[in-house]
Every structure is written in C-alpha cells, then in structure tokens.
Short mmCIF file of C-alpha atoms in Angstrom, two decimals:
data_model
loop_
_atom_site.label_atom_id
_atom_site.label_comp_id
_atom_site.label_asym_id
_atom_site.label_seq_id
_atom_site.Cartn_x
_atom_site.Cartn_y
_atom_site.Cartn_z
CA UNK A 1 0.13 25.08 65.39
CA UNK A 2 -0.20 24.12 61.83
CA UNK A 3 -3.64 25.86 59.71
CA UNK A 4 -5.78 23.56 59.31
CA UNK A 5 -6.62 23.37 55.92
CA UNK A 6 -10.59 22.63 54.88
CA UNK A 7 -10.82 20.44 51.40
CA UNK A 8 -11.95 22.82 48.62
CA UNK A 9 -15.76 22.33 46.93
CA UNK A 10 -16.03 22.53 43.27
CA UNK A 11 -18.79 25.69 43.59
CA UNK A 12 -15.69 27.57 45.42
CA UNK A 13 -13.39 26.98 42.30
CA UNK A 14 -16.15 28.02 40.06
CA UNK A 15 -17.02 30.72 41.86
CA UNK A 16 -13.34 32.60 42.86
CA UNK A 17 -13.47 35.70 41.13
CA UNK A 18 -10.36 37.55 40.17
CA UNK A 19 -8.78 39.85 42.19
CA UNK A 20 -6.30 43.17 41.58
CA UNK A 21 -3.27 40.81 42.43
CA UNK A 22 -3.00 36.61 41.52
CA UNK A 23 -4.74 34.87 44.73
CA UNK A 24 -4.84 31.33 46.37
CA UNK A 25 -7.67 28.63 47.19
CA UNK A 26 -5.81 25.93 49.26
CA UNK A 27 -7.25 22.48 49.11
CA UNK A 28 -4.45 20.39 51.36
CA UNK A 29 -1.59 18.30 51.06
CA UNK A 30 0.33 21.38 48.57
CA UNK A 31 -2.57 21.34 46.19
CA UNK A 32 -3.96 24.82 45.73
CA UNK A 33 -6.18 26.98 42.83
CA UNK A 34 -4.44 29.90 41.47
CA UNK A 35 -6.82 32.60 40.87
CA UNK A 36 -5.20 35.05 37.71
CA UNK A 37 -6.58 38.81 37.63
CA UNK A 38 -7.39 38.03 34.36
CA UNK A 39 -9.89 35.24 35.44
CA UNK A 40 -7.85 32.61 34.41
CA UNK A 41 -7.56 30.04 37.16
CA UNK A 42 -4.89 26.89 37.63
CA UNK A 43 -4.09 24.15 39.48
CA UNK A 44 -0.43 24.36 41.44
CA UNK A 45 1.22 21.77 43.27
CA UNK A 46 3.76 22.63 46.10
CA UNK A 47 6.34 20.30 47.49
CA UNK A 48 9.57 20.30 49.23
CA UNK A 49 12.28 17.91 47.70
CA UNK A 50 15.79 17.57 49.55
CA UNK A 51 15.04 20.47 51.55
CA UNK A 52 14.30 23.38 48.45
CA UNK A 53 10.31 24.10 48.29
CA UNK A 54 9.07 24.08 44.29
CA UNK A 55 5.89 24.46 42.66
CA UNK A 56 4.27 22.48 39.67
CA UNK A 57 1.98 23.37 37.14
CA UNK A 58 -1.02 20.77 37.02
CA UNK A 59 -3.30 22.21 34.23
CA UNK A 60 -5.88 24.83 34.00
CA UNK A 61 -9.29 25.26 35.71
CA UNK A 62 -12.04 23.80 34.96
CA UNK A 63 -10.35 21.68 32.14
CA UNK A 64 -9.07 19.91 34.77
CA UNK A 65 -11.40 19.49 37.13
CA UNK A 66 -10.62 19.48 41.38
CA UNK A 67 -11.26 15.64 41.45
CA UNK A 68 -8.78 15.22 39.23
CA UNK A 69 -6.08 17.78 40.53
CA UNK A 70 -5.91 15.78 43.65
CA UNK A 71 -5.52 12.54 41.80
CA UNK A 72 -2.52 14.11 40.31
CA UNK A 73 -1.73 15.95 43.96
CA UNK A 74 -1.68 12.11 45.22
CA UNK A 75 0.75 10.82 42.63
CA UNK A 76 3.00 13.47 42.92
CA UNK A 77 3.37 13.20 46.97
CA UNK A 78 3.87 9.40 46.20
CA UNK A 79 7.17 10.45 44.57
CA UNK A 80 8.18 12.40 47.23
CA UNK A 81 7.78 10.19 49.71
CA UNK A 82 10.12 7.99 47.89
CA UNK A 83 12.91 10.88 47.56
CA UNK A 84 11.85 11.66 43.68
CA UNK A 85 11.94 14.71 42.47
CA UNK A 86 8.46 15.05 41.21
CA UNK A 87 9.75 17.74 38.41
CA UNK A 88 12.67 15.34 37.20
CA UNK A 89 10.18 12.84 36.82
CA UNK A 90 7.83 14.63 34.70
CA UNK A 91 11.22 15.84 32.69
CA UNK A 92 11.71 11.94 31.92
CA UNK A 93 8.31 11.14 31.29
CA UNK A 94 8.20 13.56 28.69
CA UNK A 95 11.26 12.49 27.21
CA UNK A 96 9.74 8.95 27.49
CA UNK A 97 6.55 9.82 25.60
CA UNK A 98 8.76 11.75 22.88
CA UNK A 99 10.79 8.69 22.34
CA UNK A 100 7.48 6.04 21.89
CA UNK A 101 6.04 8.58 19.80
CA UNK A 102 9.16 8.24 17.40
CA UNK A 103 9.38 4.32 17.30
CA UNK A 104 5.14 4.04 17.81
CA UNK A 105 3.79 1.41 14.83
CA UNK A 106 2.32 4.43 12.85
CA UNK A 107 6.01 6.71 12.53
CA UNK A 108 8.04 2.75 12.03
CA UNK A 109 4.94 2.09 9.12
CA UNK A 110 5.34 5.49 7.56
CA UNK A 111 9.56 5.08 7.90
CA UNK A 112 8.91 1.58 6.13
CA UNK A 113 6.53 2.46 3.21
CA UNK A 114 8.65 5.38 2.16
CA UNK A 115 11.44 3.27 2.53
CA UNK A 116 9.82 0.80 -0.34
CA UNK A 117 8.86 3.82 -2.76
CA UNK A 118 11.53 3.05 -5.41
CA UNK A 119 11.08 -0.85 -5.24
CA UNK A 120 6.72 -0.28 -5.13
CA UNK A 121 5.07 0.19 -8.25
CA UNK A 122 2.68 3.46 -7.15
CA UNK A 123 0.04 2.06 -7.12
CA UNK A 124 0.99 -0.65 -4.75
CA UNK A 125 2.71 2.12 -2.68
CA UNK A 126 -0.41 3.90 -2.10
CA UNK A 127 -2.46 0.53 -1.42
CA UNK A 128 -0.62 -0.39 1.52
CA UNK A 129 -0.35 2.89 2.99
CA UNK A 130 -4.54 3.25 2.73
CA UNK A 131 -5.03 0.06 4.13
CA UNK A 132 -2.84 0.80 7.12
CA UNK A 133 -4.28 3.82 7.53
CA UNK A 134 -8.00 2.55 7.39
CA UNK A 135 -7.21 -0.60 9.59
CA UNK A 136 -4.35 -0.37 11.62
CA UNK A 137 -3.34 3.14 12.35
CA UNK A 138 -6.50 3.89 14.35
CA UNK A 139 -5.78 0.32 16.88
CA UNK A 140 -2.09 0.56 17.70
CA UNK A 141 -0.99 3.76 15.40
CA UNK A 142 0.32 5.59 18.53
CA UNK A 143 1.57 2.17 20.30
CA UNK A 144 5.29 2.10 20.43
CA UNK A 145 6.32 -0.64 18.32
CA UNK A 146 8.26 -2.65 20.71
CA UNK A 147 5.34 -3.08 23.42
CA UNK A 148 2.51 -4.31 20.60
CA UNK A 149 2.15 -8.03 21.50
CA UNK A 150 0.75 -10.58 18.16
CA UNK A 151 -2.93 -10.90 20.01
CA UNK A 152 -3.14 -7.01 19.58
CA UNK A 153 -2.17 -7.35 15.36
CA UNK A 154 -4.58 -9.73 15.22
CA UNK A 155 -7.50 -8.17 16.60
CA UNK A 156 -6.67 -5.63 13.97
CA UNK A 157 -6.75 -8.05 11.27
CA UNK A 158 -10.13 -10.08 13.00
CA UNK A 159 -11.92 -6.76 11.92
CA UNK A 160 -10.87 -6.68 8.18
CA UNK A 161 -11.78 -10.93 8.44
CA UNK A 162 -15.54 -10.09 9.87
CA UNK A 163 -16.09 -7.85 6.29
CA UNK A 164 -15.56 -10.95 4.55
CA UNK A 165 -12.12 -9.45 3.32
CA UNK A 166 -10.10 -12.58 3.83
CA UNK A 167 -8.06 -11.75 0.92
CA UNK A 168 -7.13 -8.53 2.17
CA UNK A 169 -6.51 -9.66 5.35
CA UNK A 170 -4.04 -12.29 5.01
CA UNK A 171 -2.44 -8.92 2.71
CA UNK A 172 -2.68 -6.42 5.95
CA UNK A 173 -1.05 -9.14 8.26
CA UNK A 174 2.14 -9.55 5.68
CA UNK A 175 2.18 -5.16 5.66
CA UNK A 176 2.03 -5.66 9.70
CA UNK A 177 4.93 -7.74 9.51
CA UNK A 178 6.88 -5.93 6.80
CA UNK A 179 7.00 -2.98 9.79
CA UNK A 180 7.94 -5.18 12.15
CA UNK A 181 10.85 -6.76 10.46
CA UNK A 182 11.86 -3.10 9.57
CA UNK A 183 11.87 -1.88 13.33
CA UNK A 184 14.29 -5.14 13.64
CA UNK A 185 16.96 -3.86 11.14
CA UNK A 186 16.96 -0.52 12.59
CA UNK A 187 16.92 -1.67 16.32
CA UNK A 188 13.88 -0.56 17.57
CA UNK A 189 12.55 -4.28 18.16
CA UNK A 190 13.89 -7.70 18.75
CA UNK A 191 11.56 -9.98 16.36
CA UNK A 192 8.32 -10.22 14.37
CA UNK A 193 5.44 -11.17 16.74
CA UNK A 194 3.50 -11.43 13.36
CA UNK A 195 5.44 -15.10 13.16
CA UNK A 196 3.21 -16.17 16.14
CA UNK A 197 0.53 -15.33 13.97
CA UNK A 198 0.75 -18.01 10.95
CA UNK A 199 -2.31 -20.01 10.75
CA UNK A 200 -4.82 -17.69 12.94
CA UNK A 201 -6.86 -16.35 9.76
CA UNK A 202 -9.16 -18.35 7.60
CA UNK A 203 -7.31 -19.40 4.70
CA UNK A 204 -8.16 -17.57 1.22
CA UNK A 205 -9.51 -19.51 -1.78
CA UNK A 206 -8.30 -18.25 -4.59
CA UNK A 207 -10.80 -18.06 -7.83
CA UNK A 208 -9.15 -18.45 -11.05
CA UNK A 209 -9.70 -15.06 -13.11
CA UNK A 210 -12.56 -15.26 -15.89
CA UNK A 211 -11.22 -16.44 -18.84
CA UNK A 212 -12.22 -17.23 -22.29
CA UNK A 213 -10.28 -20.41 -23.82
CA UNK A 214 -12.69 -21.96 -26.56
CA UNK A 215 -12.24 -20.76 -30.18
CA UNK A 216 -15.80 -19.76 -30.90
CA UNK A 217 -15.69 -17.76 -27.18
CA UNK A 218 -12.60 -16.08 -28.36
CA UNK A 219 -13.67 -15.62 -32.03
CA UNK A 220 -16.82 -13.34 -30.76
CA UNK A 221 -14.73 -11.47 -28.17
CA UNK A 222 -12.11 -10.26 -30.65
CA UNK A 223 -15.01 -9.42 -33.01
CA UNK A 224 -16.49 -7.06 -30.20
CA UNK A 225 -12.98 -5.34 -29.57
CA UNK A 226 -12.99 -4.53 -32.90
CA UNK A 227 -16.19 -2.24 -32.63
CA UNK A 228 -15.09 -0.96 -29.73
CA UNK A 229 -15.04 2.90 -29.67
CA UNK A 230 -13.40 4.81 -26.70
CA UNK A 231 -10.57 6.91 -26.88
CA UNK A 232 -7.55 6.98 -28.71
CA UNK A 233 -5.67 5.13 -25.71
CA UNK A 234 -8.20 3.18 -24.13
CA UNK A 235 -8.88 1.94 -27.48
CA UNK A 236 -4.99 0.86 -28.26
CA UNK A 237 -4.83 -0.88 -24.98
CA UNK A 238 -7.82 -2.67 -25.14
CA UNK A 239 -6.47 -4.32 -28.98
CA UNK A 240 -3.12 -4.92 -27.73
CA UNK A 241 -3.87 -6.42 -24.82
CA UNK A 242 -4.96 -9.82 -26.32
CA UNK A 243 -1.57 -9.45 -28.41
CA UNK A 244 0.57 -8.95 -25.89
CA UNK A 245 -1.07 -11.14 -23.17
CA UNK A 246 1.56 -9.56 -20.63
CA UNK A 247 0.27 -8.55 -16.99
CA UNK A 248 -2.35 -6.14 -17.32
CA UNK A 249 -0.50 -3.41 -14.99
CA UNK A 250 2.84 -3.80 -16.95
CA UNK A 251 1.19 -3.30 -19.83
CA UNK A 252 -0.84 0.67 -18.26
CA UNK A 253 2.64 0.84 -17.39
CA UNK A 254 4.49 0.52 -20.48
CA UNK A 255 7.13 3.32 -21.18
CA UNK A 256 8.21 4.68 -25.26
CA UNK A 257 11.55 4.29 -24.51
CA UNK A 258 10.98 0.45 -23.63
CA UNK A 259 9.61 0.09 -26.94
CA UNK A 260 11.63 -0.65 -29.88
CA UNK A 261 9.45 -0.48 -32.94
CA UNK A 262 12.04 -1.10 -35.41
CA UNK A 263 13.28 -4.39 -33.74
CA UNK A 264 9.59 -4.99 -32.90
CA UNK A 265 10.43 -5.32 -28.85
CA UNK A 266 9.16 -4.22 -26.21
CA UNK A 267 11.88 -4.73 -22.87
CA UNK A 268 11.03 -3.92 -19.59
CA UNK A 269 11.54 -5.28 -15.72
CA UNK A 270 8.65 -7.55 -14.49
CA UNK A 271 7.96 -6.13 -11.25
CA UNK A 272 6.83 -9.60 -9.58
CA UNK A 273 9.81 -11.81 -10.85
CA UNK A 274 12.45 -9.18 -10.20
CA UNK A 275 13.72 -9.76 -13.86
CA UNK A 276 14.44 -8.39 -17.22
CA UNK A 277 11.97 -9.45 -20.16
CA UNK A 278 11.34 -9.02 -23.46
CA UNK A 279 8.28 -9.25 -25.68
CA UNK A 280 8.72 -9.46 -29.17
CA UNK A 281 6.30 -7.24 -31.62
CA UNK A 282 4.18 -8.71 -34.43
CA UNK A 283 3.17 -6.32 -37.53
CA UNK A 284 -0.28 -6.06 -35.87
CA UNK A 285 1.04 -4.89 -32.51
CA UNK A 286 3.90 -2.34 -34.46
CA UNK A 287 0.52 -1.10 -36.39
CA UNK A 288 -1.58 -0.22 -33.20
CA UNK A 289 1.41 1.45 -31.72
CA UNK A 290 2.37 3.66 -34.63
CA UNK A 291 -1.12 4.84 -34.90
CA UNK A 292 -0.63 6.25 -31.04
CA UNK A 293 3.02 7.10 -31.23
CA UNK A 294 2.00 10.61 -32.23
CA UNK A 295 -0.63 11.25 -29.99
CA UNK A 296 0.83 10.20 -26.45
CA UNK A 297 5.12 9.62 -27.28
CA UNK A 298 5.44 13.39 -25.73
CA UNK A 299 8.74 13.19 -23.93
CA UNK A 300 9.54 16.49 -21.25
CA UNK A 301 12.99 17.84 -22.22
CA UNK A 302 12.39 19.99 -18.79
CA UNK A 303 12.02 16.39 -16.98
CA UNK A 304 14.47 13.89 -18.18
CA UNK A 305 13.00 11.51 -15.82
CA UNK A 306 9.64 12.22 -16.14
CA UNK A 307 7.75 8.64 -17.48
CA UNK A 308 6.84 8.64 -20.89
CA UNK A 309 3.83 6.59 -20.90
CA UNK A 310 2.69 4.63 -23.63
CA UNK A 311 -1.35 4.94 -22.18
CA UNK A 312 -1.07 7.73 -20.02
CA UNK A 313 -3.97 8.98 -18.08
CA UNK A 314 -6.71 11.06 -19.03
CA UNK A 315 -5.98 14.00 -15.96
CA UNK A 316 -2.36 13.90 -16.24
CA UNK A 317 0.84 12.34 -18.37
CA UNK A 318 2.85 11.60 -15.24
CA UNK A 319 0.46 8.76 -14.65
CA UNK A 320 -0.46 6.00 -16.40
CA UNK A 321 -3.88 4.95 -17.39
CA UNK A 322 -6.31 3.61 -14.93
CA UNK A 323 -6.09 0.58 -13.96
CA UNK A 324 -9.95 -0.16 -14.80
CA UNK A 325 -9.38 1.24 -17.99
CA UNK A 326 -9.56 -2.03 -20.18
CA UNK A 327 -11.83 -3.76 -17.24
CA UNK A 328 -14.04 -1.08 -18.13
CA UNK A 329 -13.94 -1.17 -21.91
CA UNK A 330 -14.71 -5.09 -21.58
CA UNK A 331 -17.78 -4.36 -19.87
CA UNK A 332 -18.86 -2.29 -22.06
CA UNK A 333 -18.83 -4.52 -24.63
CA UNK A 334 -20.92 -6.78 -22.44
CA UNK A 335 -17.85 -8.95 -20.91
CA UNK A 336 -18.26 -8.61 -16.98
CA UNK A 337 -15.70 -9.78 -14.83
CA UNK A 338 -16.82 -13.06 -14.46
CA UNK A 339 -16.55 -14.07 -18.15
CA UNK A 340 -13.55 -12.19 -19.05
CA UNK A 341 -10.77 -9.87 -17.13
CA UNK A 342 -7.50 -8.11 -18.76
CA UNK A 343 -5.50 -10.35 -17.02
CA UNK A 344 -7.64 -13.59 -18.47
CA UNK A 345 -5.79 -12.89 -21.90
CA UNK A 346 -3.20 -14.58 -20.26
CA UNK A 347 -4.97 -17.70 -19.65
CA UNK A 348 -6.25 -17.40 -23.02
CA UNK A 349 -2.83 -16.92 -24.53
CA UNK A 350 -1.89 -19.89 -22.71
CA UNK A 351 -4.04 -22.35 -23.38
CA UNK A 352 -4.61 -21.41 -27.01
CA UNK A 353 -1.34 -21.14 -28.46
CA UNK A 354 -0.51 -25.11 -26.69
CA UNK A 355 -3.74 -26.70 -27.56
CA UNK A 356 -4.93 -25.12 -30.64
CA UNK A 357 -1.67 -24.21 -31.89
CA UNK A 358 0.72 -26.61 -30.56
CA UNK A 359 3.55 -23.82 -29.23
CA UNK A 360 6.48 -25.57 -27.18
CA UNK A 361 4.92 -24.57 -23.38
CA UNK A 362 8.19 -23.61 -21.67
CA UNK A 363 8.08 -21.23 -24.78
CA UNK A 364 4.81 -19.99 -24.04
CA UNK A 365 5.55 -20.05 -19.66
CA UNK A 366 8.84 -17.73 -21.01
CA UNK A 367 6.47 -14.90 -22.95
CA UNK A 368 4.58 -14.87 -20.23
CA UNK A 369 7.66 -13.91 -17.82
CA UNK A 370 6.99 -16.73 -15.87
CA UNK A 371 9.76 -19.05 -13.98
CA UNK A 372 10.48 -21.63 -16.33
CA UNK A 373 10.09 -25.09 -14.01
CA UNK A 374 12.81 -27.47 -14.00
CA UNK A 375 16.32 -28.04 -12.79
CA UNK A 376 17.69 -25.03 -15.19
CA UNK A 377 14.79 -22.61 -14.82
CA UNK A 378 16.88 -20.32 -12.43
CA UNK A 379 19.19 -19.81 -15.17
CA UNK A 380 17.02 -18.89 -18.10
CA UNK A 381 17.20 -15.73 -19.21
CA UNK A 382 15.36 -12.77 -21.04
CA UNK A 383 16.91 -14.29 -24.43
CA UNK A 384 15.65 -17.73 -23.76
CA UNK A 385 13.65 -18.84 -26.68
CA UNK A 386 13.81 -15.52 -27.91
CA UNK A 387 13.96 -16.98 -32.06
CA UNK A 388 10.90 -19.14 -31.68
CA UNK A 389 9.16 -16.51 -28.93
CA UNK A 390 9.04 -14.00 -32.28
CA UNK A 391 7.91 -16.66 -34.84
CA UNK A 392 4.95 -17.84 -31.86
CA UNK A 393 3.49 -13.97 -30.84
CA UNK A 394 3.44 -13.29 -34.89
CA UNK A 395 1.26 -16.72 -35.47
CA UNK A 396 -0.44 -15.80 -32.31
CA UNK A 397 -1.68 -12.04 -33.86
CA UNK A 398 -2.12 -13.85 -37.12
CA UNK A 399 -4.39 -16.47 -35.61
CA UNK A 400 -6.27 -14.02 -33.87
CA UNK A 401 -6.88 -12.17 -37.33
CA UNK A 402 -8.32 -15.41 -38.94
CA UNK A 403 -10.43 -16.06 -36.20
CA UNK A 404 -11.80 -12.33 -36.60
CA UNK A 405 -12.82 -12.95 -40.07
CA UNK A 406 -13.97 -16.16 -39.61
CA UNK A 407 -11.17 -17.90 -41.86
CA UNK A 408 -10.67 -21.56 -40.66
CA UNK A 409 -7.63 -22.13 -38.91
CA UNK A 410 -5.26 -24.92 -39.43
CA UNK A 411 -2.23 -25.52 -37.33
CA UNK A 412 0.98 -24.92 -38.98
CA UNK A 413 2.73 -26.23 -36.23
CA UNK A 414 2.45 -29.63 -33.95
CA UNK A 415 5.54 -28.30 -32.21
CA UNK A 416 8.04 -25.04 -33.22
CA UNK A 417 11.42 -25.71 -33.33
CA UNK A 418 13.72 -23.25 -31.62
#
C-alpha cells in the first residue's frame, strides 16, 4: 500500500536542520521541502507527465512560505490533469511575460519620446518624459500596451485633474495618446482608446498672458529695462526682447549662425508652425547684438554641430539660457507675471504697432510668424511683406526709443505701403 503522507506544519519547515547529505520533508500531492547541507531549504514539485517523472523548482524557503507552495503545488497538478506539461508551460509563460514587458506602455512611451527627439525642442522632450514618469508610469508603466482599456488612462489623468492641473491634464492625455498611436504604426495595437476619451476632462480656460498695451504702461516698462543690471546675457535678452517680440523660447534659442548682422536678419524655423521665418534687424537690435557677439559667438571647431547660442546658459554653452531668465529679470524690476510676461511683448507688439502706429495687420500677424488668415494664407511665405516688415520693426525700435525719453510720438504712418 501507498505511504500515507501527513501534511507538513510550518514549525517543521522552520525547524529541519541540515544534514551531511540534501534531505526531504514531504507534504503530499508531489510537493516536498528540500533540506540543503548548507541550510538552504526549497520548495520542489514532482510530477509525472506522459509517463517520464520531473521535478520543478518552486522558490526558496521561507520566502515562499508552505501556504503558498501548495497554492502553486495545486496549479501545477491542474495542468497535469489536463495533459500539460507543467514545465512547458512555465517555458511559455516566461516567454509571455518577456514579450508584455517589451510592448508594456512604459518601453512603447520610452520607444515614442526618443523617437520625437529631433522634431522636440529639449526642453519639450524632457517635459513629456517627466510628466509620464510622475503620472503615468507608476499606474499602467508595466501594463502591456495592447490590454490598457481608456477607463484605466483616465483614472491616470483624474489624478493630475484633482491637483487642479487641468491644463496639464488635457497635455498628459494627448502624450497618452501620442504612445498609443505609435504602438499602432509599429503593430503592437489596433487603435487609440484615448479617442473614447474626448470630452471626459473639465475643459481648460485659457487666461490671456499679462500684457502691457497702453503707451504710458509701456513708456515706464521700457524705462525700467533700461536700469536693469544682470549679466551680460540676461541683460541683452531682456532689451531685445521687446524688439524682437518673437516667441520667448525661440528667442533663448536663437543660434549666431541664424543671425545675419550685416543684412540685419535673423532666419530661423518656428518650431510651432513648422515653417521658415525671418525677422528683420533694426540699428537698435544690430547694436545690442554686437555688444554680445564677443562675449558668447564662441563656435567649437572640435564640434561642428555643437549649438552656438546667442544667450547660452550660465552652467554650460551647449544649452541655452533658462527659460525664466527674462521672467525673472521682469520681476525684478517689479513686473510679476500678472502684469507683464516675455511672451506679453507680443501682445504689446501687436496691438501697438496697429493702433498707435497704424502698421498693415497681416504685416504685423506675418512678424509674428503667425498663419496669415484668408483664402491665400497657406501660401505666404517667409518673404511675404518682407520690404514693409523692415521699414515696420525699425519704426517699431524707434518708437520705443521716443517713448523712453519721453519725446511725443506722432504717427508717420495711417497705413505702410508694401
């Protein structure tokens, strides 16, 4: 007859002591401690598949406790019963896991960002990759990307919501769906459940940026600039950017070789319109820049691509200046954000040079590389209005000079010609 096998107690297994030669606690069912001379002690799992007897490895003693061992005992005799090879099963399974591990949402996201490095600016490179790190990674990160239904997403983006973030939450749902709609072209999923998603966040309401538009306003702000003191470059940056009213992080981001002083030009590609532009230099602009040329136009012979940054930062030249670097100076001068930003100079620009000046405003919509509306705005170019864009940004710097000393300002000019 059969031994009749009595179920194991946990003092037993944690009291076995080693002996000169590997020994056995049986527990029942093929289930039984291995006792190591060393002291080491393991669960085994014994089982007869298509008549050849094999043993399994279950996990070590007492990391795994006995409850547990015969939960996994239990499993494992359920596959045998149904004629499967317990041991090509766990062979799968591990193959399995290795596979969701490769397409999970965190190895897709990481595969997409990188994939967007040359296209990103760096700075919005390293924004989406925190926030998916901080809000997303940590939820589904280890997921596999094809089993992650929308309800799942959006209890990701519900947390961000509850911080008041709504801005940055409507942001983290289009970087949820930018992976998604990556793992589509490459054939790991078969759509966006993101697009379920449209309309299940509180809508954002969008402030307009601080802006100063009234002569007197602007008269006393470029008073202040002009007492600023900082350094060399925060300085520059701070006095151009009135003059050049471009977007504050094209301007950090301008490059020497973009600049042409002696056709007063600056050329460069807008990052947010995809497009070429060009902004033409007055005197007072060409002035400011000359004055820095020597202390930051350093190209690296050793590192023809290396950027040559107009304001480069203070801890290193391969980065531009901060991008809180004129916010900053502003404040100082007792302009907080909610009187005046960097990117305000473009509302100031704007209204200034129409009303007060008179400018032509799909002149004015062009220097500020914005879409010119209309039936032909697709086909403008960098060039268009170029001849009355460099008569307008000179009477813009000049107007701002007369305004600084307090000269009163008469419009030359109801309307420019081209």
């Amino acid at each position: 007859m059969p031994r009749t096998v009595v179920p194991l107690k946990d003092s037993q297994c944690r009291s076995a002591k080693p002996r000169e030669k590997a020994w056995k606690l049986f527990d029942g069912g093929g289930l039984y401690l291995e006792v190591m001379p060393t002291g080491a002690k393991g669960w085994r799992y014994k089982f007869s598949h298509a008549g050849k007897e094999s043993r399994l490895s279950f996990g070590p003693y007492p990391a795994l406790p006995l409850v547990e061992a015969r939960q996994m005992r239990d499993e494992h005799r359920a596959l045998v019963i149904g004629k499967i090879n317990p041991a090509n099963h766990r062979r799968v399974e591990k193959i399995k896991a290795r596979e969701s591990a490769s397409n999970s949402f965190k190895s897709v996201a990481l595969a997409m960002i990188e994939s967007q490095r040359a296209s990103w600016s760096v700075v919005h490179h390293k924004k989406v990759a925190r926030a998916l790190e901080k809000d997303v990674y940590p939820y589904i990160g280890t997921r596999p990307l094809a089993e992650i239904d929308p309800t799942e997403v959006l209890a990701c983006i519900k947390k961000v919501e509850a911080r008041s973030a709504h801005e940055t939450a409507h942001r983290l749902l289009t970087n949820c769906s930018q992976v998604f709609r990556y793992g589509v072209a490459h054939g790991i999923v078969k759509s966006d459940p993101t697009r379920d998603l449209i309309g299940a966040l509180k809508p954002v309401e969008h402030a307009h940026l601080a802006a100063i538009t009234d002569k007197d306003g602007v008269t006393q702000l470029m008073r202040a600039i002009d007492s600023f003191r900082g350094t060399a470059v925060v300085t520059a940056a701070l006095k151009l950017t009135p003059l050049l009213f471009q977007r504050p992080g094209e301007v950090r981001r301008m490059q020497w070789n973009e600049v042409d002083l002696g056709a007063a030009e600056w050329r460069y590609f807008v990052t947010k319109t995809k497009s070429d532009h060009i902004v033409p230099l007055s005197v007072q602009t060409i002035e400011i820049l000359r004055e820095l040329q020597p202390l930051t136009d350093r190209p690296m012979p050793e590192k023809p691509d290396a950027p040559n940054y107009v304001f480069p930062g203070g801890r290193s030249r391969m980065r531009p200046m901060s991008e809180n670097a004129v916010r900053a100076a502003l404040q100082s001068l007792g302009y907080g954000g909610d009187v005046m930003t960097p990117h305000g100079f473009r509302a100031t620009a704007r209204t200034m040079l129409h009303e007060e000046l008179g400018w032509n405003p799909d002149a004015i919509e062009r220097q500020l590389a914005h879409k010119v509306r209309g039936p032909l705005g697709a086909a403008y170019d960098r060039t268009q209005f170029l001849a009355e864009r460099r008569k307008m940004m000179q009477a813009w710097a000049d107007y701002l000079d007369a305004l600084k000393r307090g000269a009163d300002v008469i419009p030359l000019h109801s309307r420019a010609a081209a």
